[in-house]
Structures are given as C-alpha cells and as structure tokens.
C-alpha cells in the first residue's frame, strides 16, 4: 500500500498504533526488559492459543543476531481473507488494530487474552519492523515498518509496506511465522533474558500437555526443547524435585464444566506448608482467586468424604478443615475460560465468580472417580493420614493456646514454685536450664548464678513420651511452665521479641530417658516455637561422662577419647568416676562441669536436629510398637542420640 492511499479507517487504526508508541506503559506496563519480553509473549500467546484449541502441537521461538525474535507455529495460519468489517486481510487486522486478538474467528478462538491480551498489534507498534508469513498451501507474506514522518517529525508505527501478498510459492507447511525487531528507541534494553524466556517456555510446555516448544538462540547457538507428555503431572514432579514425596504418581484430572476447562494435579510431600500454583489461560494467578477457592473447597469436601467412607474419620469426629489438607500439598490448577477478569493488587487474582463452582464440581467429580480406583487406595490413605496429623497438631495448638492463656492469668505462685527465676532483666544475658530430675534440679539451683541463670526442674519422669500424644504433652505442667517462663507464646501467637532467655538449655541424663526428654522438648520447640530453634536459642547441656582424679587433682572427660587424654594428664594412681546421671554430681561439680559459661560444653541445636526429632517423635509416640522398640534399641547409646546436634562450645 503506497503512502497516501489509506482509507479513513486505516488512518484511525494507524493512529492507534502511534498511541501505543506514545505511551507504551499504558499497553505493556513498562519499557524495561519486562516490557521487552511482554511484546514477545504477545506473539507467543497467540500461538499458544492455537495449540490450546487443538490446532497446533509445535511452537518454535528463535532469537537472531540482529536483535530480532521470531515465533512460528504449525496451526491453521492467521486468516488471510478479507475481514468484512475493515475490508483488509485478517493478517492486517491482527497487526494493526488494537485489541484485535480474539475478536474474530470461528468461536473456537476463545481463550486469548488476560495479562498479555493487548494483542499482536502492540508488538508491531513497538518494533522497528515486523514480518509475518502464513503457510496455507502457499506462502503469504506481509511486512510492517516504523518510520520517521518528515512532515511531523514523529515516528509512524507499524505501517504496512504492502498489503498481504500471496507469493504463490507452494508449501507443505501449515502455520504462522512472525519475526520482529524490538525498537531500541522504545525499550531501555533490547537484550532478551534467555533465562526468563526459558522459564516461561518451560512453564507453557508444562501447562499445555504434548505441545513441543523449541527454543534456539543464534547468538549463543543454544538450543532447548520442552515437551511434557505428562503436562501438569510433570510440572508437579518438577516442583517437588528434591523434596520427599509421600506417594509416587501425582493425582491428575482434566474436565470441562459450563464452558470452563479445569485441569489439576496434586502430590503430597513431607513439608508442613502448601505450594499451590494456579493459572488462568496459561497466565499465573499468584494471588489465587475463585478457581483456587473452588479447588480447595472441592478437595476438602472430597477428602472428608473419603475419610468417612474408609473409617479414617469416625462418626464422632469433626470434619477435617481446609487448612489440614494444606500440609505438604503441592498442587497446580489450570483453568481455561472466557471473559477473564483479573483483580487484586497486582491484577493476578481471578475474579470470575463462575470459576469457583466449576472448579469445585470438576475436582469433586474427578477425585471421586480416582478414589474408586483400588490401586490409589494407599495414596488417598496417605493424604488423609497427613491431614489427620495436621488436625491433631491444630487441636493441640488450640488447647495449648487456651492453656497458655489460662497460665498467663494464673498468678505465678504455683508455677514459680518450680521455676527458680533469675533476677537479671536482660534477656540476652539470661539462661533457662531445663533440668531432668528434682535432685539435679536442686543442685542446679544451688550452683547457679542467680542473676542470669533460671532453673526449671522436670520432675522424676514427667513425660512418658511413649504413651503421651502431643496434645497431652501440652497439658503437662512443666511444658506449660516452659511456655509461660519463655514469655513468647506458641504457634501463631509466638513472638520472639518477648523471649526472656536467649539461651534455653536442656540438661538431661546420658541415658534413654534423658534422650527421650531431649527429643520431646526439641519436638515441642520445633512444632510450637520453631523460631526459637531457627534463631539458635536452644542448646543441649553436656555433662561429663567421667571424672579422673588423684588427691586434689580433678579432670572431667566428656567422651572416651577425652577420658584417655585426661588419664594421661593425671598420671599414675588415678581413679575414675563414671557419672550415670546428673544427680550424682553435687552442686559444685555441676557448676564446674555443666553450668559455668567459662568451662561448660553446650551444643546448639539446629533446625535439622529438630526436624529429625520431629520425625522420631512420630515413631516414639506412634502405635508402631516394633518401630519404637527398634528405635530405643538403636539409640540406647547416648552419643548416638546426640548426633542430632551440632557441637558448638559456648
Ligand atoms: F500474534 C500473532 F498474531 F502474530 C500470531 C498469531 C503469531 C503466531 C506465531 C501465531 C498466530 C496464530 C494465529 N497461530 N494460529 C492462529 N490462528 C488464527 O488466527 C485463526 C485461524 C483460523 C481461524 C478460523 O476460524 O478458521 C481463526 C483463527 C483466529
């Protein structure tokens, strides 16, 4: 088309593209590298739509040495015939009319838009040039340029340099090829980030099962192909890489309800939080929205039904809550629908209310079908058991919260009786010793530095961990005293700023009971005061195992290697005392060996120790008697139990 021969309609359209160039931010948000990618995704999205509608299965993305990029699909090809309303070819409409995407076609072309929905014309407007080829028996070509208008001194954007031409060159290919060069006068940078392109292409390949996405960068000769036969199931496996999964194959389903296509995959790990990723028309919805809400309520309904049918929940039990099913859940939900409305701060929350019941319906329907599959029985049982565990902790935490509240209101009288508080008011200097046994507790009280060291004795065998469940443990008075002594609250109420002792030191015997107490306390801290461990406030005190002495000379040994050294040091005529428990030491000895900051051995507990303890407590408190016996047998040796903790002298 020669200059000057535009119809009034053309001119209006071209003004549209100029408007894009005047205010790119209005159309693509930013002219940073993000905006640069945006105009690539506009093109890719069109090809993805063609794939989502089942008309193509291969997309190639290529970066060239001249800074241009191309996208090619093997779909039906952009319509080449004259578009009745505008009197120009479909191709021309697509590249010159704003928001043209999805405005024409056969009604199958329905899943376009959303985030990148401004259309291919925006890419054209912000490019130095753009070339398109359509393969429909013959090769059709058209080219657009941006150029400086000498009359006005302004840049005219995306001007067709000819109408769509049928070159009559025969081709066996089918599809659309678009190559464009982002305009350096528009963007802050015209250098694509390979890393973020690959990330998105991989995501698109996951989201569109069976679609092959081929990427090639001429500059670096880098080639990568993404193709996932498993679709969302493969996505889940990828997301769970490096995590401990609770069952092998993800649960997967895809179905349509009321014109909304719903697809989801689920797999559980041993994590405590959930990782749910949702999409609408291939666009990530980081803030969730109606589809996610429907997904979660469908899941909760379905799993509860299963739990009752299989007697994992008894008649008297309350239903499990949505939150219970969050533990360890990795899920991906992808919906495809029309007229998408985005909401929220960053406009990535799905607002369409109709998405909610549609997703819920599909989830319930499809999961119910899977639940009938005997082979998946173990998987569903595992999921329910994980949620039952979460519910137990939730109920226990609730009780503990109530107890802690009650404890707070209790005038400290009856608790302080056990807790020998310290007088200093600087938490960073204060230490709380949790001591096994009244007799060691008594020695510790005598030996301590009153200003900075507080003592809480744990009576005799207060915590028979083999028989007690966590919620019962939380009713234990000593535990309640620990909660009130630390001052932080527990669970979601936990506040580290209120911590009254920056060192919490567990002092227990070098035997099986002692190790139980350590494990139990660590588990308690891990489940209810995790930050205490994360921030390094929890320690295990290390009493010596031996005293080597001769006359006035006394040396302590904390392990067998040290014992040999000390024997040598003390020399001929030495005697050895082996300590079986803290109670065998008098106050002076306890001070010297275990409590004196200048001489003692402390182990700082790290998070893996606590996580390991958490796992072990399940064994110790569970119903698996054989497992428990085995554990106790294996860990009867004190040194081995304390492998949990990283040694750090303090
Ligand atoms: F972005 C874009 F428009 F430039 C572009 C579109 C870029 C690329 C790489 C591919 C495409 C594209 C468009 N691939 N496939 C299509 N399909 C159509 O536009 C199409 C084809 C046939 C019919 C029909 O009703 O017969 C309808 C449509 C919308």
JSON list of N, CA and C in Angstrom, two decimals, residues 350-380:
[
{"chain": "A", "resi": 350, "resn": "UNK", "atom": "N", "xyz": [-7.87, -14.22, 40.09]},
{"chain": "A", "resi": 350, "resn": "UNK", "atom": "CA", "xyz": [-9.03, -14.45, 39.22]},
{"chain": "A", "resi": 350, "resn": "UNK", "atom": "C", "xyz": [-10.32, -14.03, 39.91]},
{"chain": "A", "resi": 351, "resn": "UNK", "atom": "N", "xyz": [-11.05, -13.10, 39.30]},
{"chain": "A", "resi": 351, "resn": "UNK", "atom": "CA", "xyz": [-12.25, -12.56, 39.91]},
{"chain": "A", "resi": 351, "resn": "UNK", "atom": "C", "xyz": [-13.55, -13.23, 39.49]},
{"chain": "A", "resi": 352, "resn": "UNK", "atom": "N", "xyz": [-13.53, -13.95, 38.37]},
{"chain": "A", "resi": 352, "resn": "UNK", "atom": "CA", "xyz": [-14.79, -14.52, 37.85]},
{"chain": "A", "resi": 352, "resn": "UNK", "atom": "C", "xyz": [-15.45, -15.47, 38.84]},
{"chain": "A", "resi": 353, "resn": "UNK", "atom": "N", "xyz": [-16.62, -15.11, 39.37]},
{"chain": "A", "resi": 353, "resn": "UNK", "atom": "CA", "xyz": [-17.26, -15.97, 40.37]},
{"chain": "A", "resi": 353, "resn": "UNK", "atom": "C", "xyz": [-17.65, -17.34, 39.82]},
{"chain": "A", "resi": 354, "resn": "UNK", "atom": "N", "xyz": [-17.94, -17.41, 38.51]},
{"chain": "A", "resi": 354, "resn": "UNK", "atom": "CA", "xyz": [-18.39, -18.69, 37.94]},
{"chain": "A", "resi": 354, "resn": "UNK", "atom": "C", "xyz": [-17.29, -19.74, 37.96]},
{"chain": "A", "resi": 355, "resn": "UNK", "atom": "N", "xyz": [-16.03, -19.30, 38.12]},
{"chain": "A", "resi": 355, "resn": "UNK", "atom": "CA", "xyz": [-14.92, -20.25, 38.12]},
{"chain": "A", "resi": 355, "resn": "UNK", "atom": "C", "xyz": [-14.96, -21.13, 39.36]},
{"chain": "A", "resi": 356, "resn": "UNK", "atom": "N", "xyz": [-15.46, -20.57, 40.42]},
{"chain": "A", "resi": 356, "resn": "UNK", "atom": "CA", "xyz": [-15.43, -21.29, 41.69]},
{"chain": "A", "resi": 356, "resn": "UNK", "atom": "C", "xyz": [-16.25, -22.58, 41.69]},
{"chain": "A", "resi": 357, "resn": "UNK", "atom": "N", "xyz": [-17.57, -22.49, 41.39]},
{"chain": "A", "resi": 357, "resn": "UNK", "atom": "CA", "xyz": [-18.33, -23.75, 41.38]},
{"chain": "A", "resi": 357, "resn": "UNK", "atom": "C", "xyz": [-17.88, -24.71, 40.27]},
{"chain": "A", "resi": 358, "resn": "UNK", "atom": "N", "xyz": [-17.42, -24.15, 39.17]},
{"chain": "A", "resi": 358, "resn": "UNK", "atom": "CA", "xyz": [-16.99, -25.02, 38.06]},
{"chain": "A", "resi": 358, "resn": "UNK", "atom": "C", "xyz": [-15.79, -25.86, 38.50]},
{"chain": "A", "resi": 359, "resn": "UNK", "atom": "N", "xyz": [-14.81, -25.23, 39.11]},
{"chain": "A", "resi": 359, "resn": "UNK", "atom": "CA", "xyz": [-13.62, -25.95, 39.54]},
{"chain": "A", "resi": 359, "resn": "UNK", "atom": "C", "xyz": [-13.98, -26.93, 40.66]},
{"chain": "A", "resi": 360, "resn": "UNK", "atom": "N", "xyz": [-14.79, -26.46, 41.59]},
{"chain": "A", "resi": 360, "resn": "UNK", "atom": "CA", "xyz": [-15.19, -27.33, 42.70]},
{"chain": "A", "resi": 360, "resn": "UNK", "atom": "C", "xyz": [-15.88, -28.59, 42.16]},
{"chain": "A", "resi": 361, "resn": "UNK", "atom": "N", "xyz": [-16.77, -28.38, 41.22]},
{"chain": "A", "resi": 361, "resn": "UNK", "atom": "CA", "xyz": [-17.51, -29.50, 40.62]},
{"chain": "A", "resi": 361, "resn": "UNK", "atom": "C", "xyz": [-16.55, -30.51, 39.97]},
{"chain": "A", "resi": 362, "resn": "UNK", "atom": "N", "xyz": [-15.65, -29.98, 39.17]},
{"chain": "A", "resi": 362, "resn": "UNK", "atom": "CA", "xyz": [-14.71, -30.88, 38.47]},
{"chain": "A", "resi": 362, "resn": "UNK", "atom": "C", "xyz": [-13.82, -31.62, 39.47]},
{"chain": "A", "resi": 363, "resn": "UNK", "atom": "N", "xyz": [-13.34, -30.92, 40.47]},
{"chain": "A", "resi": 363, "resn": "UNK", "atom": "CA", "xyz": [-12.45, -31.55, 41.45]},
{"chain": "A", "resi": 363, "resn": "UNK", "atom": "C", "xyz": [-13.18, -32.68, 42.17]},
{"chain": "A", "resi": 364, "resn": "UNK", "atom": "N", "xyz": [-14.39, -32.41, 42.61]},
{"chain": "A", "resi": 364, "resn": "UNK", "atom": "CA", "xyz": [-15.16, -33.43, 43.33]},
{"chain": "A", "resi": 364, "resn": "UNK", "atom": "C", "xyz": [-15.43, -34.63, 42.41]},
{"chain": "A", "resi": 365, "resn": "UNK", "atom": "N", "xyz": [-15.91, -34.33, 41.22]},
{"chain": "A", "resi": 365, "resn": "UNK", "atom": "CA", "xyz": [-16.24, -35.38, 40.27]},
{"chain": "A", "resi": 365, "resn": "UNK", "atom": "C", "xyz": [-15.03, -36.25, 39.94]},
{"chain": "A", "resi": 366, "resn": "UNK", "atom": "N", "xyz": [-13.95, -35.61, 39.58]},
{"chain": "A", "resi": 366, "resn": "UNK", "atom": "CA", "xyz": [-12.78, -36.34, 39.10]},
{"chain": "A", "resi": 366, "resn": "UNK", "atom": "C", "xyz": [-12.07, -37.07, 40.23]},
{"chain": "A", "resi": 367, "resn": "UNK", "atom": "N", "xyz": [-11.97, -36.42, 41.39]},
{"chain": "A", "resi": 367, "resn": "UNK", "atom": "CA", "xyz": [-11.32, -37.11, 42.52]},
{"chain": "A", "resi": 367, "resn": "UNK", "atom": "C", "xyz": [-12.15, -38.30, 42.96]},
{"chain": "A", "resi": 368, "resn": "UNK", "atom": "N", "xyz": [-13.48, -38.15, 42.94]},
{"chain": "A", "resi": 368, "resn": "UNK", "atom": "CA", "xyz": [-14.35, -39.26, 43.33]},
{"chain": "A", "resi": 368, "resn": "UNK", "atom": "C", "xyz": [-14.10, -40.46, 42.42]},
{"chain": "A", "resi": 369, "resn": "UNK", "atom": "N", "xyz": [-13.92, -40.17, 41.14]},
{"chain": "A", "resi": 369, "resn": "UNK", "atom": "CA", "xyz": [-13.61, -41.26, 40.21]},
{"chain": "A", "resi": 369, "resn": "UNK", "atom": "C", "xyz": [-12.29, -41.93, 40.58]},
{"chain": "A", "resi": 370, "resn": "UNK", "atom": "N", "xyz": [-11.27, -41.10, 40.85]},
{"chain": "A", "resi": 370, "resn": "UNK", "atom": "CA", "xyz": [-9.96, -41.65, 41.20]},
{"chain": "A", "resi": 370, "resn": "UNK", "atom": "C", "xyz": [-10.04, -42.47, 42.48]},
{"chain": "A", "resi": 371, "resn": "UNK", "atom": "N", "xyz": [-10.89, -42.02, 43.40]},
{"chain": "A", "resi": 371, "resn": "UNK", "atom": "CA", "xyz": [-11.00, -42.71, 44.69]},
{"chain": "A", "resi": 371, "resn": "UNK", "atom": "C", "xyz": [-11.58, -44.11, 44.54]},
{"chain": "A", "resi": 372, "resn": "UNK", "atom": "N", "xyz": [-12.28, -44.34, 43.45]},
{"chain": "A", "resi": 372, "resn": "UNK", "atom": "CA", "xyz": [-12.84, -45.68, 43.22]},
{"chain": "A", "resi": 372, "resn": "UNK", "atom": "C", "xyz": [-11.76, -46.64, 42.72]},
{"chain": "A", "resi": 373, "resn": "UNK", "atom": "N", "xyz": [-10.66, -46.10, 42.29]},
{"chain": "A", "resi": 373, "resn": "UNK", "atom": "CA", "xyz": [-9.55, -46.91, 41.79]},
{"chain": "A", "resi": 373, "resn": "UNK", "atom": "C", "xyz": [-8.78, -47.53, 42.96]},
{"chain": "A", "resi": 374, "resn": "UNK", "atom": "N", "xyz": [-8.94, -48.84, 43.10]},
{"chain": "A", "resi": 374, "resn": "UNK", "atom": "CA", "xyz": [-8.33, -49.54, 44.25]},
{"chain": "A", "resi": 374, "resn": "UNK", "atom": "C", "xyz": [-6.81, -49.30, 44.34]},
{"chain": "A", "resi": 375, "resn": "UNK", "atom": "N", "xyz": [-6.20, -49.18, 43.18]},
{"chain": "A", "resi": 375, "resn": "UNK", "atom": "CA", "xyz": [-4.74, -49.01, 43.16]},
{"chain": "A", "resi": 375, "resn": "UNK", "atom": "C", "xyz": [-4.31, -47.71, 43.83]},
{"chain": "A", "resi": 376, "resn": "UNK", "atom": "N", "xyz": [-5.23, -46.75, 43.92]},
{"chain": "A", "resi": 376, "resn": "UNK", "atom": "CA", "xyz": [-4.87, -45.46, 44.51]},
{"chain": "A", "resi": 376, "resn": "UNK", "atom": "C", "xyz": [-5.23, -45.39, 46.00]},
{"chain": "A", "resi": 377, "resn": "UNK", "atom": "N", "xyz": [-5.74, -46.52, 46.53]},
{"chain": "A", "resi": 377, "resn": "UNK", "atom": "CA", "xyz": [-6.17, -46.54, 47.93]},
{"chain": "A", "resi": 377, "resn": "UNK", "atom": "C", "xyz": [-5.09, -46.07, 48.88]},
{"chain": "A", "resi": 378, "resn": "UNK", "atom": "N", "xyz": [-3.89, -46.57, 48.67]},
{"chain": "A", "resi": 378, "resn": "UNK", "atom": "CA", "xyz": [-2.76, -46.20, 49.55]},
{"chain": "A", "resi": 378, "resn": "UNK", "atom": "C", "xyz": [-2.50, -44.71, 49.49]},
{"chain": "A", "resi": 379, "resn": "UNK", "atom": "N", "xyz": [-2.55, -44.17, 48.27]},
{"chain": "A", "resi": 379, "resn": "UNK", "atom": "CA", "xyz": [-2.30, -42.74, 48.08]},
{"chain": "A", "resi": 379, "resn": "UNK", "atom": "C", "xyz": [-3.30, -41.91, 48.88]},
{"chain": "A", "resi": 380, "resn": "UNK", "atom": "N", "xyz": [-4.58, -42.26, 48.74]},
{"chain": "A", "resi": 380, "resn": "UNK", "atom": "CA", "xyz": [-5.59, -41.47, 49.45]},
{"chain": "A", "resi": 380, "resn": "UNK", "atom": "C", "xyz": [-5.47, -41.65, 50.97]}
]
